[in-house]
Short mmCIF file of N, CA and C in Angstrom, two decimals:
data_model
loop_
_atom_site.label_atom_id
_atom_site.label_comp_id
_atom_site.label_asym_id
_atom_site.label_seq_id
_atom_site.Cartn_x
_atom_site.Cartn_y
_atom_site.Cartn_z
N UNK T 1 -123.38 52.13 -18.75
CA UNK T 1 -122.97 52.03 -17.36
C UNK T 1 -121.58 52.61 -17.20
N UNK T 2 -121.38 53.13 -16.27
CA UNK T 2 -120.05 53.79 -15.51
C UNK T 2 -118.71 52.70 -15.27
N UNK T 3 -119.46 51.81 -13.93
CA UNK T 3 -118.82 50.76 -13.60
C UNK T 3 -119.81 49.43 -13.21
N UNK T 4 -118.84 48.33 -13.22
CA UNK T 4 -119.75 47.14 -12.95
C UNK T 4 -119.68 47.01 -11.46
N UNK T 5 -120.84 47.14 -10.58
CA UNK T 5 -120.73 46.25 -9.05
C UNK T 5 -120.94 44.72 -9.31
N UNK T 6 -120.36 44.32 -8.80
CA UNK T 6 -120.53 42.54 -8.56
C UNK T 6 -120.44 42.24 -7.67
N UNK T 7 -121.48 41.82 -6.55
CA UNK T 7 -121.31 41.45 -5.41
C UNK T 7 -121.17 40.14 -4.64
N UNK T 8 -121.46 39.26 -5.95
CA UNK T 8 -121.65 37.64 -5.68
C UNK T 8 -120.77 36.91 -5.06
N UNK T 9 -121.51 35.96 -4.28
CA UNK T 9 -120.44 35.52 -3.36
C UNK T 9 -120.65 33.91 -3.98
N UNK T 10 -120.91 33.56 -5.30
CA UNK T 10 -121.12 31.66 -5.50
C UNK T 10 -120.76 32.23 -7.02
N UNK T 11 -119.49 32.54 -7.66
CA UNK T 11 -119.68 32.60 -8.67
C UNK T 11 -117.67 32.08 -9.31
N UNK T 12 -117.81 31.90 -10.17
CA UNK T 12 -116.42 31.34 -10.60
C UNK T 12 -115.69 31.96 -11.13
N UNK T 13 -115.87 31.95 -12.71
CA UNK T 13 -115.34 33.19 -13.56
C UNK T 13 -116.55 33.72 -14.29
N UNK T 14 -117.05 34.78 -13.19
CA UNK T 14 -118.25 35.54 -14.52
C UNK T 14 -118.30 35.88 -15.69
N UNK T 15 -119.04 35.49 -16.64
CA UNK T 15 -118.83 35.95 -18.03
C UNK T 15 -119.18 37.70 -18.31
N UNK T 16 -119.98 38.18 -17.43
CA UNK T 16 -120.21 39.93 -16.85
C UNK T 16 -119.21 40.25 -16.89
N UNK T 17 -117.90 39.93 -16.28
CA UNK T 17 -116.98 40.65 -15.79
C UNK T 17 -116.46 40.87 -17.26
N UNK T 18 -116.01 39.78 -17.90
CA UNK T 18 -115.56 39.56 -19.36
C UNK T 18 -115.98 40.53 -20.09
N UNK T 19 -117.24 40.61 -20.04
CA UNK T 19 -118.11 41.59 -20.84
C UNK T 19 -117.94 42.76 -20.57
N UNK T 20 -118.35 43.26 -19.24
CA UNK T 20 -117.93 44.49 -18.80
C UNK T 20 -116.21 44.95 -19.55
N UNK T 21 -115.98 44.27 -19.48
CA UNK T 21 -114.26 44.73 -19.62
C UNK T 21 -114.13 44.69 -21.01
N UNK T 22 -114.47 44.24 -21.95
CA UNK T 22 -114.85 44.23 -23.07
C UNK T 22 -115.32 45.80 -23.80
N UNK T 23 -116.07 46.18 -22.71
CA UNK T 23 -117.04 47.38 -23.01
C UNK T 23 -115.96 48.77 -22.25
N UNK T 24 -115.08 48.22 -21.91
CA UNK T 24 -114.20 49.58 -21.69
C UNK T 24 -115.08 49.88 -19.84
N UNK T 25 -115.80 49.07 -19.50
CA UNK T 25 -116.06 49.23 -17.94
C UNK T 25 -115.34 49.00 -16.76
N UNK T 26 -114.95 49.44 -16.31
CA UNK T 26 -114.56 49.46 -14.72
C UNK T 26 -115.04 48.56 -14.12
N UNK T 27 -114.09 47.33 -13.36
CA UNK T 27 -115.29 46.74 -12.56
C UNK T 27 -114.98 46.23 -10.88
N UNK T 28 -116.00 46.15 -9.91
CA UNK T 28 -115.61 46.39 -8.82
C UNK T 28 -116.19 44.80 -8.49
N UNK T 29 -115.66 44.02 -7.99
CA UNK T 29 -116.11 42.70 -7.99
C UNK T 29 -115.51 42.35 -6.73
N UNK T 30 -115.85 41.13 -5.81
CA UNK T 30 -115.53 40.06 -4.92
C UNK T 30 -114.35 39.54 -5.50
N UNK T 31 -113.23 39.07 -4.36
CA UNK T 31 -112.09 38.54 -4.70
C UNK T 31 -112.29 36.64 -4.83
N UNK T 32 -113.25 36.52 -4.77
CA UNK T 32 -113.90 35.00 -4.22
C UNK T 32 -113.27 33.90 -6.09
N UNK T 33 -113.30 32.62 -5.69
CA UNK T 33 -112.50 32.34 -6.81
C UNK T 33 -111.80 32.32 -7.66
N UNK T 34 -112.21 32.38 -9.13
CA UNK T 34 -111.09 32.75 -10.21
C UNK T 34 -111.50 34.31 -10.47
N UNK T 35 -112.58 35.40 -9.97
CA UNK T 35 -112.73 36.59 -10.30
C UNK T 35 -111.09 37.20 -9.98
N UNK T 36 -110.24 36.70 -8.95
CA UNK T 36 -109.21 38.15 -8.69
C UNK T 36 -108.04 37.31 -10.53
N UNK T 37 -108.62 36.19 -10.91
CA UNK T 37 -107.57 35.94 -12.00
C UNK T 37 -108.29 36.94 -13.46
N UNK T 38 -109.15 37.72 -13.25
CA UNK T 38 -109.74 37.96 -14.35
C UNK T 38 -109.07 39.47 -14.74
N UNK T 39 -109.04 39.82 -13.68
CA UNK T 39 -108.30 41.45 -13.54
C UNK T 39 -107.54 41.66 -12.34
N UNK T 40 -106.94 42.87 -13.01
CA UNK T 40 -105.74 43.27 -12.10
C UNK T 40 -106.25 44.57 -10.94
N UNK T 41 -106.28 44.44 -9.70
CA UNK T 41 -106.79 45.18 -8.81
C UNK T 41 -106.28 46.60 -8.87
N UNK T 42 -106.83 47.05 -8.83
CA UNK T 42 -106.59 48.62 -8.90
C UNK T 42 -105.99 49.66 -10.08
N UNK T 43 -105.89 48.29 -11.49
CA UNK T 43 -105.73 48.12 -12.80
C UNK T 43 -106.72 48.60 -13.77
N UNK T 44 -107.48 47.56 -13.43
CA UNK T 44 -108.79 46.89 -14.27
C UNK T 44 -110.28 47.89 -13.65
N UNK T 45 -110.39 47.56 -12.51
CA UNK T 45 -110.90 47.60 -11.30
C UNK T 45 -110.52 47.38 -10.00
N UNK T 46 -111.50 47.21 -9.20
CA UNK T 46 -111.06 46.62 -7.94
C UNK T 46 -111.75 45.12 -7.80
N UNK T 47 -110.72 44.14 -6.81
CA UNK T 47 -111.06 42.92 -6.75
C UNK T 47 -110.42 43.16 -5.30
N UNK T 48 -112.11 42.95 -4.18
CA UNK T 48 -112.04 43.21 -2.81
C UNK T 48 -112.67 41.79 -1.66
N UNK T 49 -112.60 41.92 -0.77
CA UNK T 49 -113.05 41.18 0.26
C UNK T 49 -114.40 41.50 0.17
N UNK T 50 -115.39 40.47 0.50
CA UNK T 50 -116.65 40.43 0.21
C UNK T 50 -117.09 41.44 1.56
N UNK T 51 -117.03 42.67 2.02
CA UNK T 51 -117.35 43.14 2.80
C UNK T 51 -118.01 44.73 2.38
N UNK T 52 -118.73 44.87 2.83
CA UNK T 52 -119.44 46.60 2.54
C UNK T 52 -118.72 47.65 2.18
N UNK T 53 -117.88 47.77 3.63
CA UNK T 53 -117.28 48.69 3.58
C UNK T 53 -116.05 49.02 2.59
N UNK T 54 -115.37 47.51 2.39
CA UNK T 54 -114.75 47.34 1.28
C UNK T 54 -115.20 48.36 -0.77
N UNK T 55 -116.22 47.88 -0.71
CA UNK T 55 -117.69 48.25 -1.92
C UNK T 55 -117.71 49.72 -1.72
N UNK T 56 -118.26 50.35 -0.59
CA UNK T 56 -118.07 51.56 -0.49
C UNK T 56 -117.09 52.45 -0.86
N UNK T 57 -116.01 52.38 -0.36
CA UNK T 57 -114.78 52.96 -0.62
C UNK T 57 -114.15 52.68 -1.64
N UNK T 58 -114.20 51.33 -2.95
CA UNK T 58 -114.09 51.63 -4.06
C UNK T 58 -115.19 52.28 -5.32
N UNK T 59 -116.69 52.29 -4.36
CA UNK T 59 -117.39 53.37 -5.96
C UNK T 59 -117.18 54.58 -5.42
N UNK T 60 -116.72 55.05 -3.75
CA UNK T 60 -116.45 56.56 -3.94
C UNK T 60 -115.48 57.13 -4.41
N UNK T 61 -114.36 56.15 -4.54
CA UNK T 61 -113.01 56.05 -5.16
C UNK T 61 -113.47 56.91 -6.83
N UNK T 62 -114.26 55.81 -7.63
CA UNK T 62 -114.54 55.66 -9.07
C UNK T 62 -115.59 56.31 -8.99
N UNK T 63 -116.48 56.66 -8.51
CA UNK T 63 -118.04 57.90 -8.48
C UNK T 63 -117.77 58.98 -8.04
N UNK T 64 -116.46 59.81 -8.13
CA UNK T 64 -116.43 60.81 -7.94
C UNK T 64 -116.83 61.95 -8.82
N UNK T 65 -117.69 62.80 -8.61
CA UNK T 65 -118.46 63.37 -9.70
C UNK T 65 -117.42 64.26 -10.50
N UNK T 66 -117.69 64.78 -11.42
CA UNK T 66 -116.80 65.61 -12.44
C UNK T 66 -115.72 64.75 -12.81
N UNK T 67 -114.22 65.78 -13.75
CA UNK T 67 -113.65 65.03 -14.22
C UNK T 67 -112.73 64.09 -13.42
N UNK T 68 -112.47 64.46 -12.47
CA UNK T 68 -111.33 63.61 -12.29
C UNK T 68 -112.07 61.70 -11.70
N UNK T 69 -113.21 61.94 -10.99
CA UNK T 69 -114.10 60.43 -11.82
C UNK T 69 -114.00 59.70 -12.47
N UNK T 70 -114.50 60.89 -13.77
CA UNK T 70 -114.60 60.33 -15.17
C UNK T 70 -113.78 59.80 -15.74
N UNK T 71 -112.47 60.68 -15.25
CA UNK T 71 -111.31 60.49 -16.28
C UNK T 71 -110.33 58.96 -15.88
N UNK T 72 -110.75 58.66 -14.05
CA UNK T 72 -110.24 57.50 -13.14
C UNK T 72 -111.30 56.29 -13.90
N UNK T 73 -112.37 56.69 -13.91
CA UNK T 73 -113.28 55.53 -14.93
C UNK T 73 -112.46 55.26 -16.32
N UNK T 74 -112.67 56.16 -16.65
CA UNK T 74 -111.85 56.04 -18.92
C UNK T 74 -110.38 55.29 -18.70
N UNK T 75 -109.91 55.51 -17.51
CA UNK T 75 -108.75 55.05 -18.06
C UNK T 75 -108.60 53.57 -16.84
N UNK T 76 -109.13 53.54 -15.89
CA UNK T 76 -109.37 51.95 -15.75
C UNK T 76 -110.44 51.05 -16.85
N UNK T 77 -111.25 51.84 -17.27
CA UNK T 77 -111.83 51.23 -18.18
C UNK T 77 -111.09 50.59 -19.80
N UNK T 78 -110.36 51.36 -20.40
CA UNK T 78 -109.30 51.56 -21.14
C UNK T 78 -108.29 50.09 -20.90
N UNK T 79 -108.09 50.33 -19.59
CA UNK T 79 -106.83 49.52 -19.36
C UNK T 79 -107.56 47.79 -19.32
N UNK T 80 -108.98 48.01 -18.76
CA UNK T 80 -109.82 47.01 -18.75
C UNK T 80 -110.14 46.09 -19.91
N UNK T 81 -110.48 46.91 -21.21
CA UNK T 81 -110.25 47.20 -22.52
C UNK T 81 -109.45 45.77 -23.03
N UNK T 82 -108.37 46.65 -22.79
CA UNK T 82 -107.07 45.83 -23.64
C UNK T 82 -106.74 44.69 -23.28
N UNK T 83 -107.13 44.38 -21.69
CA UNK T 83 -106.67 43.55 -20.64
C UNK T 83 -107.58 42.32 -21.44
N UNK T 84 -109.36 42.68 -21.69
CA UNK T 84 -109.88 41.77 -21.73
C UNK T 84 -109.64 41.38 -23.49
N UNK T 85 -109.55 41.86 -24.34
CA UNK T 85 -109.14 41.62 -25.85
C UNK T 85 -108.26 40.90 -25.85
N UNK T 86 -106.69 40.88 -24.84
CA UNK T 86 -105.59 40.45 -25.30
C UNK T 86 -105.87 38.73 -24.35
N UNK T 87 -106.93 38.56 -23.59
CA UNK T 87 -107.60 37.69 -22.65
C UNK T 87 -108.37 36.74 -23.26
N UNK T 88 -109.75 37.52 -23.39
CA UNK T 88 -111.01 36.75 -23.58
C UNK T 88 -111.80 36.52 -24.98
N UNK T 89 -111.11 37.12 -25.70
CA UNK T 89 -111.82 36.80 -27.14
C UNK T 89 -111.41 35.22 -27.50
N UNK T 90 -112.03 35.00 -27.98
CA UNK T 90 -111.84 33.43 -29.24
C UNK T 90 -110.52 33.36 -29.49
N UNK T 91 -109.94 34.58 -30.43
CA UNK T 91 -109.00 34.56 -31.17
C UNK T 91 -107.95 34.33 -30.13
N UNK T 92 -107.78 35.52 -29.00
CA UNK T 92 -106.89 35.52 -28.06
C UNK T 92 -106.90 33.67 -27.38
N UNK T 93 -107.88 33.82 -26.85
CA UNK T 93 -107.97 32.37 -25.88
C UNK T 93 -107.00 30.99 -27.07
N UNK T 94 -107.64 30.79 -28.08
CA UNK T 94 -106.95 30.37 -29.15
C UNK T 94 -105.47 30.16 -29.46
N UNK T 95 -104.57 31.37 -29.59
CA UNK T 95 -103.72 31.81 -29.32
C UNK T 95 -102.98 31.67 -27.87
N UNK T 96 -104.04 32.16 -26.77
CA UNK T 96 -102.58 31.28 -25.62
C UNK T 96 -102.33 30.31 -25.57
N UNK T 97 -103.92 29.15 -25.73
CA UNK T 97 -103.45 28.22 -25.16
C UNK T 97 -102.74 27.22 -26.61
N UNK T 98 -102.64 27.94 -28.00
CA UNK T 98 -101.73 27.37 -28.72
C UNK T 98 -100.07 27.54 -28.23
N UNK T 99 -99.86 28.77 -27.47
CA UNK T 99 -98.85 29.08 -26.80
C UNK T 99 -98.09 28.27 -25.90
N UNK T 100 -99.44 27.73 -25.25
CA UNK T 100 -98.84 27.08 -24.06
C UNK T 100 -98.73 25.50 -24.42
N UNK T 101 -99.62 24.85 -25.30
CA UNK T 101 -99.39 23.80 -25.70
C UNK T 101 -98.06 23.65 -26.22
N UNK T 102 -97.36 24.62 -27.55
CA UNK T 102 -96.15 24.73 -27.82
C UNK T 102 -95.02 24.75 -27.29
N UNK T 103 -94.98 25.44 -25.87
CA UNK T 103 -93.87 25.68 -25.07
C UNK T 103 -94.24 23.92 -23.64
N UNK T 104 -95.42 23.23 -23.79
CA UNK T 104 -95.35 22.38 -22.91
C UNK T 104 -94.75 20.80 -24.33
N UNK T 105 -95.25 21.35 -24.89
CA UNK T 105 -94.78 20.14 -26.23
C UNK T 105 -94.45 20.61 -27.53
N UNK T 106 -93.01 21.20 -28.02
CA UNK T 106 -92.81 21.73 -29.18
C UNK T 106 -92.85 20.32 -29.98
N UNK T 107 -92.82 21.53 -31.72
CA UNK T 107 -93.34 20.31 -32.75
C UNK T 107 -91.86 19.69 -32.74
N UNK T 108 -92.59 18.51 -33.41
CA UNK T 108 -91.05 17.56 -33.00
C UNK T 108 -91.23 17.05 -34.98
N UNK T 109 -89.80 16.87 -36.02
CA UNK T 109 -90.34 16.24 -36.98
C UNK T 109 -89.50 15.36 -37.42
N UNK T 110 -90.81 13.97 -37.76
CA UNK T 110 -90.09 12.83 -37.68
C UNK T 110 -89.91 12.36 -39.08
N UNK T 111 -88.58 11.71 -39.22
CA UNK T 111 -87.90 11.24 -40.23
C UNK T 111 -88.35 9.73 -40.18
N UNK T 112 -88.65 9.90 -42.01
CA UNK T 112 -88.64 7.86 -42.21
C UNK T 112 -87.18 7.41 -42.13
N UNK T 113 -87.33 5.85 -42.47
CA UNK T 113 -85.94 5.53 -42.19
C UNK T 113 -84.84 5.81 -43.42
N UNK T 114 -85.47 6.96 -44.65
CA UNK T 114 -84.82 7.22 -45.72
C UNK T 114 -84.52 8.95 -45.43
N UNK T 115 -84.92 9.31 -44.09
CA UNK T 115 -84.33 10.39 -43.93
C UNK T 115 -85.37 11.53 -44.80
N UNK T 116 -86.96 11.01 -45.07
CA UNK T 116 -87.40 11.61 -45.93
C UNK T 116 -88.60 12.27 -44.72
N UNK T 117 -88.81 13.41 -45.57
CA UNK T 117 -90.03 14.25 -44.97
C UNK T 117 -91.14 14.75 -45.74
N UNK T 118 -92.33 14.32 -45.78
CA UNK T 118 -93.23 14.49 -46.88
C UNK T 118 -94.36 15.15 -46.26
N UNK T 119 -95.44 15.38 -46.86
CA UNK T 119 -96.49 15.59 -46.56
C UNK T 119 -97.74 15.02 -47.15
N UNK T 120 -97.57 13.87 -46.45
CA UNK T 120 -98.86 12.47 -46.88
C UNK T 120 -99.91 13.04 -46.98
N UNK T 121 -100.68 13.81 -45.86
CA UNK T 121 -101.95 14.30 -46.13
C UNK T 121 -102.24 15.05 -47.63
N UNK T 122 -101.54 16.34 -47.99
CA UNK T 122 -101.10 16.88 -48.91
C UNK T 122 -101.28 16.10 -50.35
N UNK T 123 -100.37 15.11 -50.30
CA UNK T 123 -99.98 13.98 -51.52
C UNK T 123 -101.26 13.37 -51.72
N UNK T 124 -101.82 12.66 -51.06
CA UNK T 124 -102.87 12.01 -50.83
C UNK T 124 -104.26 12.72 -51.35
N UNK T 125 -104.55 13.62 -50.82
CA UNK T 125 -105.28 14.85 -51.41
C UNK T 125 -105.15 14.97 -53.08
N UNK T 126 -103.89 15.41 -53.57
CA UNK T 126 -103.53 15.49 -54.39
C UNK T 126 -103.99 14.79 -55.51
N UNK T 127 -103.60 13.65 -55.06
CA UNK T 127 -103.86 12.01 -56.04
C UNK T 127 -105.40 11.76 -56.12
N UNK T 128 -106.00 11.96 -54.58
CA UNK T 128 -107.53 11.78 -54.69
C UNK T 128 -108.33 12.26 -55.62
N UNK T 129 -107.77 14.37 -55.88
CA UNK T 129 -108.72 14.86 -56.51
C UNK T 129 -109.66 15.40 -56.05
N UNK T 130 -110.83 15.29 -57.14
CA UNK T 130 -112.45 15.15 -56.61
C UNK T 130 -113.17 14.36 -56.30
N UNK T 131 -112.51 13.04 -56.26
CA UNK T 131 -112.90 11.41 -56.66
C UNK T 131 -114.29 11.70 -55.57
N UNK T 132 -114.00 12.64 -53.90
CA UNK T 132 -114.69 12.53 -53.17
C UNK T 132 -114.69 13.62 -51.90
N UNK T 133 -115.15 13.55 -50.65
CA UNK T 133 -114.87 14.63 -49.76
C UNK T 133 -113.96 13.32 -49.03
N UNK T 134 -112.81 14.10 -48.15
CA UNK T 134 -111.96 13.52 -47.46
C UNK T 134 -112.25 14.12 -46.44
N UNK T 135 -112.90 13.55 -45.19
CA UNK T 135 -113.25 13.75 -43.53
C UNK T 135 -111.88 13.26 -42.38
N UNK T 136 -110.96 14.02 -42.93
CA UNK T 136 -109.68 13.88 -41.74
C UNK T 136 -109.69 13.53 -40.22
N UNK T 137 -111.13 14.19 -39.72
CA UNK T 137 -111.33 13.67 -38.54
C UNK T 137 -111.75 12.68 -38.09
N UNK T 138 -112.21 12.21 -39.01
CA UNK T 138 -112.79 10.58 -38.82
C UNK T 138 -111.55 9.24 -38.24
N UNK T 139 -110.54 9.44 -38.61
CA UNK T 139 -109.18 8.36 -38.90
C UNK T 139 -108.03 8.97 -38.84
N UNK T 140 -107.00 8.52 -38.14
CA UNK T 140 -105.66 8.89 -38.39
C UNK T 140 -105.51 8.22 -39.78
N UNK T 141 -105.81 6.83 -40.20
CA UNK T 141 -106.25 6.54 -41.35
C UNK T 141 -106.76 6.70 -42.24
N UNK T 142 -106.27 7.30 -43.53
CA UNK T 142 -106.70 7.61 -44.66
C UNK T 142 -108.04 7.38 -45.24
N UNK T 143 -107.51 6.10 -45.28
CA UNK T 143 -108.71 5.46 -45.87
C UNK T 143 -110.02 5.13 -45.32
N UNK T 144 -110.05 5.43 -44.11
CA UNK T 144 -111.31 5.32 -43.36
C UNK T 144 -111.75 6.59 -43.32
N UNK T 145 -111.08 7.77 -43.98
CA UNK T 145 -111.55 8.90 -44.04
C UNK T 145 -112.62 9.41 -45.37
N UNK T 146 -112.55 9.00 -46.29
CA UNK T 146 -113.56 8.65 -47.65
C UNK T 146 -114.54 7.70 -47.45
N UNK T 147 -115.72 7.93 -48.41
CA UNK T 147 -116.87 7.26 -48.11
C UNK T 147 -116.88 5.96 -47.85
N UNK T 148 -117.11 4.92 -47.45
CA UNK T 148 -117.06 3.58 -47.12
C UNK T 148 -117.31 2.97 -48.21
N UNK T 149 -117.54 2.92 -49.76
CA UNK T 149 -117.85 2.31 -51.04
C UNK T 149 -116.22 2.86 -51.58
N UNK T 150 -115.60 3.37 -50.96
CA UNK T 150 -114.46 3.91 -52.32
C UNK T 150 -113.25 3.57 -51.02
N UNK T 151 -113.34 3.17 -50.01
CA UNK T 151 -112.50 2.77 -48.82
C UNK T 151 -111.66 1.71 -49.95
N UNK T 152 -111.22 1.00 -51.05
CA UNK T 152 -110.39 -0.08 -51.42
C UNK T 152 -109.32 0.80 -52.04
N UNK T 153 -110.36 2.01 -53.19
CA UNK T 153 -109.92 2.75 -53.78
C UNK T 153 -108.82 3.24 -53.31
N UNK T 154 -108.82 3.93 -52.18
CA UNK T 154 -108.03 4.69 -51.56
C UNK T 154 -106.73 4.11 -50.74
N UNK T 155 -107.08 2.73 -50.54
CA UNK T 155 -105.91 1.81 -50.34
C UNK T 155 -105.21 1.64 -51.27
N UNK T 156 -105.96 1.32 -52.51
CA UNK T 156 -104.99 0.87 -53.70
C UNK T 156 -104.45 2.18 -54.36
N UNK T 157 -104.84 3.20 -54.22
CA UNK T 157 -104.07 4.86 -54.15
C UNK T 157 -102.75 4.83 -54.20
N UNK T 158 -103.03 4.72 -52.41
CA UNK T 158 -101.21 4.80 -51.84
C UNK T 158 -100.73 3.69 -52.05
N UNK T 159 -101.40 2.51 -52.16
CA UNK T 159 -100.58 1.10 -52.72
C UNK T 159 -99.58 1.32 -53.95
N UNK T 160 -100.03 1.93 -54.74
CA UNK T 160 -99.62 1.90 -56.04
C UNK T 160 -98.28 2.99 -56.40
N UNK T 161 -97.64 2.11 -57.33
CA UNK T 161 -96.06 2.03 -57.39
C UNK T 161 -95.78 3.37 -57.69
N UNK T 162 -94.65 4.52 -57.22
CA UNK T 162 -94.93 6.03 -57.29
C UNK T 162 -95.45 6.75 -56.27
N UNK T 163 -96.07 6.37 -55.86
CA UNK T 163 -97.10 7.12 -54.98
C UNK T 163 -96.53 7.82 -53.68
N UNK T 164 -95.72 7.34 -52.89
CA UNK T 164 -94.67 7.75 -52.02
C UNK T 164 -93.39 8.79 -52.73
N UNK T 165 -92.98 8.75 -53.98
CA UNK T 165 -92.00 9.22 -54.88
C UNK T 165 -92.72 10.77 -55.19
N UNK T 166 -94.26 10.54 -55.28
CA UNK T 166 -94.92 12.01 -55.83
C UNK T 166 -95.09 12.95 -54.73
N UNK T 167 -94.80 12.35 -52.84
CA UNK T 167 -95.60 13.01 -52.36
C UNK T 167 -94.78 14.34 -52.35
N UNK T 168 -95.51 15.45 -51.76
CA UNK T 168 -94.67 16.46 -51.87
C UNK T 168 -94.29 16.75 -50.33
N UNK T 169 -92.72 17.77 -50.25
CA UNK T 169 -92.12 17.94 -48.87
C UNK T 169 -92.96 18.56 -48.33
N UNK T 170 -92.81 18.24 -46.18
CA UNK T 170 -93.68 18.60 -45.85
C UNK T 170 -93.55 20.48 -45.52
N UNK T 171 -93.98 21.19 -45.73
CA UNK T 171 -93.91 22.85 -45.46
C UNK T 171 -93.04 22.86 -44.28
N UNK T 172 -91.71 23.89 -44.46
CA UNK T 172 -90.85 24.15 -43.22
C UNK T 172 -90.50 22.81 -42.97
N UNK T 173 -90.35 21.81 -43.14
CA UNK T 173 -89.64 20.50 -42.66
C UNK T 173 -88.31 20.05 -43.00
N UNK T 174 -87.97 20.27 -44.00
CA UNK T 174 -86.60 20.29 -45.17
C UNK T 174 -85.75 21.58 -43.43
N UNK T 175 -86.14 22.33 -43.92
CA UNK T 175 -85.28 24.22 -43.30
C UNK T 175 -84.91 23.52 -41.72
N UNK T 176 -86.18 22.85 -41.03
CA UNK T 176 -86.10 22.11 -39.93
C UNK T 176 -85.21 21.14 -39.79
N UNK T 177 -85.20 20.41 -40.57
CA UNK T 177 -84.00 19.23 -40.61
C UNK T 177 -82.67 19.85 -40.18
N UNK T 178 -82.42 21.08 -41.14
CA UNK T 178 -81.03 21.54 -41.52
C UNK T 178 -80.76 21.75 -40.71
#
């Protein structure tokens, strides 16, 4: 395809549009909801008033035959491209909104009352071994994170005298302090 028409008037954020733009397409869509947040008008494509005449005058814009068309397609398409990679992939989406979580709540790191910084998970691991699989998501609690027959085990782990002394610092936390 050349360019995408989208004419829908009940739609939110199309996953088409995503796609299209993905594919280096041009796309001419309704300004209706989150579509005008998806691309940049006259960028990407066009993002217009749900009206005909509107539609018209952007595929004669972009359907102009020969190169200079083609070449108004390749390079809104292009720009469409990058727009939607640096947007809509996994990785990207991933990435902002680790962005934005960071800048709405940076990491903060907290000191025991010995001024110490470890890395319990790490230590803990460590000491366990192979004894078993450790399911982190199960518990902020350790020990409810190992099978329910070895749950004492793992109390009497970190119970035991040393065990806080072995753990190791937590990565970047020491440099952080300073």
């Amino acid at each position: 395809a050349d360019v995408l028409l989208f004419t829908s008037l009940n739609e939110v954020t199309p996953m088409v549009i995503a796609e299209s733009m993905m594919r280096a397409i041009p796309v001419i869509s309704t300004n209706i909801a989150g579509i005008p947040e998806m691309l940049e008008h006259g960028k990407h494509g066009y993002v217009l008033p749900p009206e005909e005449e509107a539609f018209i005058g952007a595929l004669q814009e972009l359907c102009v035959p020969g190169n200079d068309g083609q070449r108004k397609r390749l390079q809104m398409g292009l720009a469409a491209k990058k727009h939607a990679d640096e947007t809509f992939t996994n990785m990207s989406m991933v990435a902002n909104y680790r962005r934005g979580l960071l800048e709405m709540s940076p990491p903060v790191v907290l000191l025991d009352m010995d001024g110490v910084v470890v890395d319990w998970d790490r230590g803990f691991v460590k000491a366990w071994g192979s004894t078993s699989p450790i399911d982190r998501s199960k518990s902020y609690a350790m020990q409810e994170c190992v099978p329910e027959e070895l749950r004492e085990r793992a109390t009497a782990l970190f119970h035991r005298k040393g065990f806080f002394a072995e753990l190791p610092p937590a990565v970047g936390a020491v440099e952080t302090v300073r």
